[in-house]
Amino acid sequence: MAKRNIIVGQSGGPTAVINSSLAGVYKTAIERGFDTVYGMLHGIQGFLDEQYVDLSTQIHSDMDIELLKRTPSAFLGSCRYKLPEIHEDMEIYEKIFDILDKLEIEVFIYIGGNDSMDTIKKLSDYAIVKGHSQKFLGVPKTIDNDLALTDHTPGFGSAAKYIAASTKEVIRDALGLAYKKDMVTIIEIMGRNAGWLTGATALAKTEECEGPDLIYLPEVTFDIDKFCEKIKELLKVKQSIVVAVSEGIKVADGRYVCELSGGGDYVDPFGHKQLAGTAAYLANFLGAQIGCKTRAIEFSTLQRSASHMASRVDIDEAFMVGGAAVKAADEGDTGKMVVIDRLSDDPYMGTAGIYDVHKIANNEKLVPREWMNEDGTYVTDQFVKYIEPLIQGDYTPFMVNGLPQHLVLKK
Amino acid sequence: MAKRNIIVGQSGGPTAVINSSLAGVYKTAIERGFDTVYGMLHGIQGFLDEQYVDLSTQIHSDMDIELLKRTPSAFLGSCRYKLPEIHEDMEIYEKIFDILDKLEIEVFIYIGGNDSMDTIKKLSDYAIVKGHSQKFLGVPKTIDNDLALTDHTPGFGSAAKYIAASTKEVIRDALGLAYKKDMVTIIEIMGRNAGWLTGATALAKTEECEGPDLIYLPEVTFDIDKFCEKIKELLKVKQSIVVAVSEGIKVADGRYVCELSGGGDYVDPFGHKQLAGTAAYLANFLGAQIGCKTRAIEFSTLQRSASHMASRVDIDEAFMVGGAAVKAADEGDTGKMVVIDRLSDDPYMGTAGIYDVHKIANNEKLVPREWMNEDGTYVTDQFVKYIEPLIQGDYTPFMVNGLPQHLVLKK
């Protein structure tokens, strides 16, 4: 009898909970009687080099599953690799299916963002056209929350929680130092085109914290002169001002703010500009224009890797969508992505749904304009109400010798 | 009968546990029968403006004490204010003692770093010379761990823990992305002259993490060409390289590395240069020299404010030294600073000791050369053994609505 094997891979920028999805895939596959659960190393790119591992050699116990849920970054390694169009390079597709056949793979699960869903679409299209029986399912993942059709993406809640908690700490730090002198703190947040993470700084506004004073999302054109005026107005009434800006804010002529200083020319393999220095640029600009003390803070890569501050809702949902993908494929679905549907806000309930991946890939979901205030300097209560349930609860890290322990690949 | 009142202030750059020392002062003062415990707002600078608060209006319960221990930054507000020499400006001293007399203050406690101990020294000298009866005690605080005579400073352990945990997460993030391409990640750590915090990245080296590949402390002259050679050598054997550098590393001619690009000219009120951009400079330099992908990460102000990742040993010791200062003053000591003496390494035991503040102020304690390897690119096992006990244990944050709750001043 033929084996019923399954293979899973991770792709794109990692998140704090992408391994929880992997854990969900593994556990559900074992429960549903798959024979071998393979993990491709470094996604489809490593797979093409026949780099994979039998996950039963890596995960030995429920304790390992729990540790995997608490491990940031891609346990299997990630890649940024875009498959060519089918008509452009048939050979690469033939190679992929040769390896799948050799490993007796029935189900192929890919955990990733927009670019990864494109891979699922192409592979499932190819399989149908060529009469291959494998099923291809996508599991969403991105801190940016820019995938369409899903209420939100796994990884977003944890990044939002880290950002909100760190923003609270930065605001406290700034307040403690502000006496008889002005200080403007500018925090730079990830999110090239979508402002979901930058907006999450608004969660820092709680009963004992004012939250940031201004929030600038990339969805609205940034006006540096108006920004300067806003700061001057605020400095009349308070000494410590904290501003959150997206790395991707642009001025009217279409240039990124960080490009105004001449930087930001590096382009990644997907053609995305690599951004850095938006906060630094604005801090220098304000210092020169107003003469106040300024500082720039980038939350940087920790936004996607701080699993010590991950949200329990997020970890649980990431696990759930991993398992749901296996179940869907096992029941005959292919060319689909699992999504999260919100059943209710309070108490919050989310469940897994299934959508056709053709409807999803490469459409970026932006923050709706009506979830920002009129002059584009803050998010609305509706925005906050949307995110708040996603940052709730914790998975206490397993602390060994004072530090969070992770599960890592043994080669 | 005269009142027995006490006043406490916080000064300098905050830490994650400076409020635990405040909690220790408050709790011990109440237990020892002081009438009113005042908090000066924004340290001696606010005190001179008669800005102070009766702490019993702020702290109402043991729960508040526990919350205060988990609150980053200076609860009372901090300042960077250096008292003039006594002979330079007698008036300011007369003003201070007038206020102290008015408030019937018997004990003055100042929680701070090198510059703050200078304040304790001057005020206690003045009191003795002028026949004032107040006692002046210093409580150490600094993430930099650069105070002499104490085994280590409160605040250091928590910053070290945050840095080590974040370094682990960054290393995982980088490893997940490295496949068929080289990437050098440079992490910039606080510590202008003392490399204690930068060295703490070595704690990330655990059974499941390689730790950083290179560590550069400010105590050793930085040779950019040798650095470049090291990176080239490492790139022959591995694809992801993670380097930790102090913000204060200098090249042979005495310039800070961040000055090589022309930045870093801002000077703070104590005459310290404000540094930024060491990692960014090196990342750009390596990219240009070697052509590899690089990224720069600054852990930034979160190093001193991430109370969600504070060390239990550190919080407890901060509380202990606060209480010890009150006890010492109550028993007649003045012009002293509380220090932490290490009684044993394993099991770790630390206790409070008392030293003459004249021996302490303004001497910076640097990392001994023999705690670095020969070519100054890593710290030794002895260094790690020294820090490891200080990052142990946690105080679980009080989470409200998904975020750590803080105690804040009600005005």
CSV table of C-alpha atoms in Angstrom, one decimal, chain A residues 2-295:
chain,number,residue,atom,x,y,z
A,2,ALA,CA,1.2,3.5,-0.9
A,3,LYS,CA,2.4,5.7,2.0
A,4,ARG,CA,0.4,8.6,3.0
A,5,ASN,CA,3.1,11.2,3.6
A,6,ILE,CA,2.9,15.0,4.1
A,7,ILE,CA,5.4,17.8,3.7
A,8,VAL,CA,5.4,21.2,5.3
A,9,GLY,CA,7.5,24.3,4.6
A,10,GLN,CA,7.9,27.8,5.9
A,11,SER,CA,8.5,30.9,3.8
A,12,GLY,CA,9.0,34.6,3.9
A,13,GLY,CA,9.8,36.8,6.9
A,14,PRO,CA,9.3,34.8,10.1
A,15,THR,CA,7.0,35.6,12.9
A,16,ALA,CA,6.9,34.8,16.6
A,17,VAL,CA,4.2,32.1,16.0
A,18,ILE,CA,5.1,30.6,12.6
A,19,ASN,CA,6.4,27.5,14.5
A,20,SER,CA,3.1,27.2,16.3
A,21,SER,CA,1.5,26.6,12.9
A,22,LEU,CA,4.2,24.0,12.2
A,23,ALA,CA,3.3,22.4,15.5
A,24,GLY,CA,-0.4,22.4,14.5
A,25,VAL,CA,0.4,20.8,11.1
A,26,TYR,CA,2.6,18.1,12.8
A,27,LYS,CA,0.2,17.2,15.6
A,28,THR,CA,-2.9,17.0,13.3
A,29,ALA,CA,-1.0,15.0,10.6
A,30,ILE,CA,0.0,12.4,13.3
A,31,GLU,CA,-3.5,12.4,14.7
A,32,ARG,CA,-5.0,11.8,11.2
A,33,GLY,CA,-2.8,8.9,10.5
A,34,PHE,CA,-0.2,10.3,8.0
A,35,ASP,CA,2.8,8.0,7.9
A,36,THR,CA,5.7,10.5,7.7
A,37,VAL,CA,5.6,14.2,8.2
A,38,TYR,CA,8.4,15.8,6.3
A,39,GLY,CA,9.7,19.3,6.8
A,40,MET,CA,11.3,21.1,3.9
A,41,LEU,CA,14.3,23.1,4.9
A,42,HIS,CA,14.3,26.7,3.8
A,43,GLY,CA,11.0,26.3,2.0
A,44,ILE,CA,10.6,25.5,-1.7
A,45,GLN,CA,14.1,26.7,-2.4
A,46,GLY,CA,15.6,24.0,-0.1
A,47,PHE,CA,13.1,21.5,-1.3
A,48,LEU,CA,14.4,21.9,-4.9
A,49,ASP,CA,17.8,21.0,-3.4
A,50,GLU,CA,16.2,18.0,-1.8
A,51,GLN,CA,16.7,19.4,1.6
A,52,TYR,CA,14.1,18.0,4.0
A,53,VAL,CA,13.8,16.3,7.3
A,54,ASP,CA,11.6,13.7,8.9
A,55,LEU,CA,10.0,15.7,11.7
A,56,SER,CA,9.7,12.6,13.9
A,57,THR,CA,13.4,12.9,14.3
A,58,GLN,CA,13.0,16.4,15.7
A,59,ILE,CA,9.8,16.4,17.8
A,60,HIS,CA,9.7,13.7,20.4
A,61,SER,CA,7.1,14.7,22.9
A,62,ASP,CA,4.2,17.0,23.8
A,63,MET,CA,6.9,19.0,25.6
A,64,ASP,CA,8.7,19.5,22.3
A,65,ILE,CA,5.4,20.6,20.7
A,66,GLU,CA,5.0,23.2,23.5
A,67,LEU,CA,8.6,24.3,23.1
A,68,LEU,CA,8.1,24.7,19.3
A,69,LYS,CA,5.1,26.9,20.0
A,70,ARG,CA,7.4,29.2,22.0
A,71,THR,CA,10.2,29.3,19.4
A,72,PRO,CA,10.5,32.4,17.2
A,73,SER,CA,11.7,32.4,13.6
A,74,ALA,CA,11.3,29.6,11.1
A,75,PHE,CA,12.2,26.3,12.8
A,76,LEU,CA,12.7,24.7,9.4
A,77,GLY,CA,14.4,27.7,7.9
A,78,SER,CA,12.7,30.1,5.5
A,79,CYS,CA,13.4,31.4,2.0
A,80,ARG,CA,12.4,34.2,-0.2
A,81,TYR,CA,12.0,32.4,-3.5
A,82,LYS,CA,9.3,33.1,-6.0
A,83,LEU,CA,8.4,30.2,-8.4
A,84,PRO,CA,8.4,31.2,-12.1
A,85,GLU,CA,5.2,31.2,-14.0
A,86,ILE,CA,4.4,27.7,-15.2
A,87,HIS,CA,4.8,28.5,-18.9
A,88,GLU,CA,8.1,30.2,-18.2
A,89,ASP,CA,9.9,27.1,-16.7
A,90,MET,CA,8.1,23.8,-16.8
A,91,GLU,CA,11.3,22.0,-15.7
A,92,ILE,CA,11.2,23.4,-12.2
A,93,TYR,CA,7.7,22.1,-11.8
A,94,GLU,CA,8.6,18.7,-13.1
A,95,LYS,CA,11.4,18.5,-10.6
A,96,ILE,CA,9.2,19.5,-7.7
A,97,PHE,CA,6.6,16.8,-8.6
A,98,ASP,CA,9.4,14.2,-9.1
A,99,ILE,CA,10.6,14.8,-5.6
A,100,LEU,CA,7.0,14.7,-4.3
A,101,ASP,CA,6.4,11.4,-6.0
A,102,LYS,CA,9.6,10.0,-4.7
A,103,LEU,CA,8.7,10.9,-1.1
A,104,GLU,CA,5.1,9.6,-1.7
A,105,ILE,CA,3.7,13.0,-0.6
A,106,GLU,CA,0.0,13.3,-0.6
A,107,VAL,CA,-0.3,16.7,1.0
A,108,PHE,CA,1.9,19.8,0.6
A,109,ILE,CA,1.5,22.6,3.2
A,110,TYR,CA,3.1,25.9,2.9
A,111,ILE,CA,3.2,28.4,5.7
A,112,GLY,CA,3.8,32.0,4.5
A,113,GLY,CA,2.6,35.3,3.3
A,114,ASN,CA,1.4,36.8,0.0
A,115,ASP,CA,4.3,35.4,-2.0
A,116,SER,CA,3.9,32.0,-0.5
A,117,MET,CA,0.2,31.7,-1.4
A,118,ASP,CA,1.3,32.4,-5.0
A,119,THR,CA,3.4,29.2,-4.7
A,120,ILE,CA,0.4,27.2,-3.5
A,121,LYS,CA,-1.7,28.6,-6.4
A,122,LYS,CA,0.9,27.7,-9.0
A,123,LEU,CA,1.6,24.2,-7.6
A,124,SER,CA,-2.1,23.3,-7.3
A,125,ASP,CA,-2.8,24.7,-10.8
A,126,TYR,CA,0.1,22.6,-12.2
A,127,ALA,CA,-1.1,19.5,-10.3
A,128,ILE,CA,-4.6,19.8,-11.7
A,129,VAL,CA,-3.5,20.5,-15.2
A,130,LYS,CA,-1.0,17.6,-15.2
A,131,GLY,CA,-3.3,15.2,-13.3
A,132,HIS,CA,-1.1,14.9,-10.2
A,133,SER,CA,-3.1,13.9,-7.1
A,134,GLN,CA,-1.2,15.9,-4.4
A,135,LYS,CA,-3.1,18.5,-2.4
A,136,PHE,CA,-1.7,21.9,-1.8
A,137,LEU,CA,-2.8,24.0,1.1
A,138,GLY,CA,-1.6,27.4,2.3
A,139,VAL,CA,-1.3,28.5,6.0
A,140,PRO,CA,-1.2,32.3,6.4
A,141,LYS,CA,1.6,34.0,8.2
A,142,THR,CA,2.7,37.6,8.4
A,143,ILE,CA,3.2,40.1,11.1
A,144,ASP,CA,2.0,42.7,8.6
A,145,ASN,CA,-1.6,41.5,8.5
A,146,ASP,CA,-1.8,42.5,4.9
A,147,LEU,CA,-3.5,39.3,3.6
A,148,ALA,CA,-7.0,39.7,2.1
A,149,LEU,CA,-10.0,37.6,3.1
A,150,THR,CA,-8.8,36.5,6.5
A,151,ASP,CA,-9.9,38.6,9.4
A,152,HIS,CA,-6.3,38.8,10.4
A,153,THR,CA,-3.1,36.8,10.0
A,154,PRO,CA,-1.3,34.6,12.5
A,155,GLY,CA,1.8,36.5,13.7
A,156,PHE,CA,0.1,39.8,13.7
A,157,GLY,CA,-1.3,39.6,17.2
A,158,SER,CA,2.0,38.8,18.8
A,159,ALA,CA,3.9,41.5,16.9
A,160,ALA,CA,1.1,44.0,17.9
A,161,LYS,CA,1.4,42.9,21.5
A,162,TYR,CA,5.2,43.3,21.5
A,163,ILE,CA,4.9,46.7,19.8
A,164,ALA,CA,2.2,47.9,22.2
A,165,ALA,CA,4.0,46.7,25.3
A,166,SER,CA,7.3,48.2,24.2
A,167,THR,CA,5.6,51.5,23.3
A,168,LYS,CA,4.2,51.7,26.8
A,169,GLU,CA,7.7,51.1,28.2
A,170,VAL,CA,9.2,53.7,25.8
A,171,ILE,CA,6.5,56.3,26.8
A,172,ARG,CA,7.3,55.7,30.5
A,173,ASP,CA,11.0,56.0,29.9
A,174,ALA,CA,10.5,59.3,28.0
A,175,LEU,CA,8.1,60.7,30.7
A,176,GLY,CA,10.6,60.0,33.4
A,177,LEU,CA,13.3,62.1,31.7
A,178,ALA,CA,11.2,65.0,30.6
A,179,TYR,CA,11.6,67.9,33.0
A,180,LYS,CA,12.2,71.5,31.9
A,181,LYS,CA,13.2,70.3,28.5
A,182,ASP,CA,11.3,69.1,25.5
A,183,MET,CA,11.9,65.7,24.0
A,184,VAL,CA,10.4,64.1,21.0
A,185,THR,CA,10.7,60.3,20.6
A,186,ILE,CA,10.0,58.8,17.2
A,187,ILE,CA,9.3,55.1,17.1
A,188,GLU,CA,9.7,53.4,13.7
A,189,ILE,CA,7.5,50.3,13.1
A,190,MET,CA,7.6,47.7,10.4
A,191,GLY,CA,5.0,47.6,7.7
A,192,ARG,CA,5.9,48.8,4.2
A,193,ASN,CA,2.5,49.5,2.8
A,194,ALA,CA,0.0,48.4,5.5
A,195,GLY,CA,-0.1,50.3,8.7
A,196,TRP,CA,-1.6,47.6,10.9
A,197,LEU,CA,1.5,47.3,13.1
A,198,THR,CA,2.1,51.0,13.4
A,199,GLY,CA,-1.6,51.5,14.4
A,200,ALA,CA,-1.1,48.8,17.1
A,201,THR,CA,0.9,51.4,19.1
A,202,ALA,CA,-2.5,52.9,19.9
A,203,LEU,CA,-3.0,49.9,22.2
A,204,ALA,CA,-0.5,51.5,24.5
A,205,LYS,CA,-3.2,54.0,25.4
A,206,THR,CA,-4.5,52.5,28.6
A,207,GLU,CA,-5.8,53.7,32.0
A,208,GLU,CA,-2.2,54.5,33.1
A,209,CYS,CA,-0.6,55.5,29.8
A,210,GLU,CA,-1.5,58.3,27.4
A,211,GLY,CA,-0.3,56.3,24.4
A,212,PRO,CA,1.5,57.8,21.5
A,213,ASP,CA,0.7,61.4,20.6
A,214,LEU,CA,0.7,60.9,16.8
A,215,ILE,CA,0.5,57.8,14.6
A,216,TYR,CA,1.4,57.9,10.9
A,217,LEU,CA,0.4,55.0,8.7
A,218,PRO,CA,1.7,54.5,5.2
A,219,GLU,CA,-1.8,54.5,3.8
A,220,VAL,CA,-1.9,58.3,4.1
A,221,THR,CA,0.5,60.7,2.3
A,222,PHE,CA,2.9,62.1,4.9
A,223,ASP,CA,3.2,65.9,5.0
A,224,ILE,CA,6.4,66.8,6.7
A,225,ASP,CA,5.5,70.5,7.2
A,226,LYS,CA,2.2,69.7,8.8
A,227,PHE,CA,4.0,67.1,11.0
A,228,CYS,CA,6.4,69.8,12.1
A,229,GLU,CA,3.4,72.1,12.9
A,230,LYS,CA,1.7,69.3,14.9
A,231,ILE,CA,4.8,68.8,17.0
A,232,LYS,CA,5.2,72.5,17.7
A,233,GLU,CA,1.5,72.7,18.8
A,234,LEU,CA,2.0,69.7,21.1
A,235,LEU,CA,5.2,71.1,22.6
A,236,LYS,CA,3.2,74.1,23.8
A,237,VAL,CA,1.2,71.8,26.2
A,238,LYS,CA,3.5,68.9,27.0
A,239,GLN,CA,7.2,68.1,27.2
A,240,SER,CA,7.5,64.5,26.2
A,241,ILE,CA,6.0,63.7,22.8
A,242,VAL,CA,6.0,60.2,21.4
A,243,VAL,CA,5.3,59.6,17.7
A,244,ALA,CA,4.8,56.3,15.9
A,245,VAL,CA,5.6,56.1,12.2
A,246,SER,CA,5.6,53.3,9.7
A,247,GLU,CA,8.8,52.6,7.9
A,248,GLY,CA,6.9,53.0,4.7
A,249,ILE,CA,5.4,56.5,5.0
A,250,LYS,CA,5.8,58.5,1.8
A,251,VAL,CA,5.7,62.2,0.9
A,252,ALA,CA,3.5,63.6,-1.8
A,253,ASP,CA,5.9,63.0,-4.7
A,254,GLY,CA,5.9,59.3,-3.8
A,255,ARG,CA,9.3,59.1,-2.2
A,256,TYR,CA,9.7,57.2,1.1
A,257,VAL,CA,10.6,59.6,4.0
A,258,CYS,CA,13.8,57.6,4.5
A,259,GLU,CA,14.7,58.3,0.9
A,260,LEU,CA,14.7,62.0,1.6
A,261,SER,CA,18.1,61.6,3.2
A,262,GLY,CA,19.4,59.6,0.2
A,263,GLY,CA,19.2,56.2,1.7
A,264,GLY,CA,17.0,53.2,1.1
A,265,ASP,CA,18.2,52.0,-2.3
A,266,TYR,CA,18.6,48.3,-1.7
A,267,VAL,CA,16.0,46.1,-3.4
A,268,ASP,CA,15.2,42.6,-2.3
A,269,PRO,CA,14.6,39.6,-4.6
A,270,PHE,CA,10.8,40.4,-4.7
A,271,GLY,CA,11.6,43.9,-5.9
A,272,HIS,CA,10.6,45.5,-2.5
A,273,LYS,CA,12.7,48.4,-1.5
A,274,GLN,CA,14.6,47.8,1.8
A,275,LEU,CA,13.8,50.7,4.1
A,276,ALA,CA,15.6,52.0,7.1
A,277,GLY,CA,16.0,55.2,8.9
A,278,THR,CA,12.6,56.9,8.7
A,279,ALA,CA,12.6,57.7,12.4
A,280,ALA,CA,16.2,58.8,12.3
A,281,TYR,CA,15.5,61.1,9.4
A,282,LEU,CA,12.5,62.7,11.2
A,283,ALA,CA,14.4,63.0,14.5
A,284,ASN,CA,17.2,64.9,12.7
A,285,PHE,CA,14.7,67.0,10.8
A,286,LEU,CA,12.8,68.0,13.9
A,287,GLY,CA,16.0,68.7,15.8
A,288,ALA,CA,17.1,71.0,13.1
A,289,GLN,CA,13.7,72.7,12.6
A,290,ILE,CA,12.6,73.1,16.2
A,291,GLY,CA,15.8,72.7,18.1
A,292,CYS,CA,14.3,70.2,20.6
A,293,LYS,CA,16.0,67.1,21.8
A,294,THR,CA,14.9,64.1,19.7
A,295,ARG,CA,15.5,60.4,19.6
